Amino acid sequence: MPKSQMNTTLNYSPNFDVKKRRVREVKFIIFHYTGMKKENQAITRLTNSKSKVSSHYLIKNNGEILTLVPDLYVAWHAGVSSWKNYKSINKYSIGIEISNPGHEHSYKKFSKKQIKSIIKLSIYLKKKYKIKSNFILGHSDIAPDRKKDPGEKFPWKYLSKNKIGQWHYLNEKKLFKKRNRIVDRLEKNKFIKNLYKIGYPKNILFNKYKYSKLLTTAFQRRFRQELVNGIIDQECLFISNNLAKNLK
Ligand SMILES: [Zn+2]
């Protein structure tokens, strides 16, 4: 197999925009979980014209990679979403669904074979479309008001060792000591400001308090997976400071 080729199984979905996009328009990789009890149900849904949803790839429990939509067509996976100055992320992204029942149906660990395939596919896409590390994101990052996937079991830290996605380089023991330590009003504001700087969406439809809680939860699922409670503490603040400072 030549190195530039990915070994995937074709299983096309009719759910995509007819207009083809340019290579340089592909700027993001977005990860999802399928959130359905059975893998087959998810595949059926993503390839059924009535569902109006799809993704470019689906990674099965056994690590097999399905191609549902070719890269240069816009698949329908992200919905209302934004990151930095980009809105409607479908237009600019490759969507990868990973088979997992999700929070609604006994959320489970991603399998080793799935993680191996995630890494292989991401490295391939990153190179092919010159995708920046901090443009490799989860659905909940770009739609924190609506989405939980791929969730706090998604191996972001492990992936970052392969330069997939942004991560912090802080000492874990020091971080742990800051967990659950309260922050004052100024620090809360600083945390939210950091998140906007990193790229998280602003949202004027929600009240400020409620949205701040949703944003914090999304941030924790991504960067502080051991405790997801929607409460800003010193650990969250510290991580966000580090990420905001080290943006590429
Ligand atoms: Zn999703």
PDB file of C-alpha atoms and ligand atoms in Angstrom, residues 31-33 77 97 139 147 149, ligand 1:
ATOM      1  CA  PHE A  31     -14.431  14.085  15.806  1.00  0.00           C
ATOM      2  CA  HIS A  32     -17.802  12.681  16.818  1.00  0.00           C
ATOM      3  CA  TYR A  33     -19.165   9.600  18.432  1.00  0.00           C
ATOM      4  CA  HIS A  77     -22.033  16.332  10.528  1.00  0.00           C
ATOM      5  CA  GLU A  97     -17.620   9.501  13.383  1.00  0.00           C
ATOM      6  CA  HIS A 139     -18.030  18.344  18.058  1.00  0.00           C
ATOM      7  CA  LYS A 147     -23.155  18.663  21.920  1.00  0.00           C
ATOM      8  CA  ASP A 149     -19.357  14.225  21.688  1.00  0.00           C
TER       9      ASP A 149
HETATM   10 ZN    ZN B   1     -21.359  14.904  16.697  1.00  0.00          ZN
END
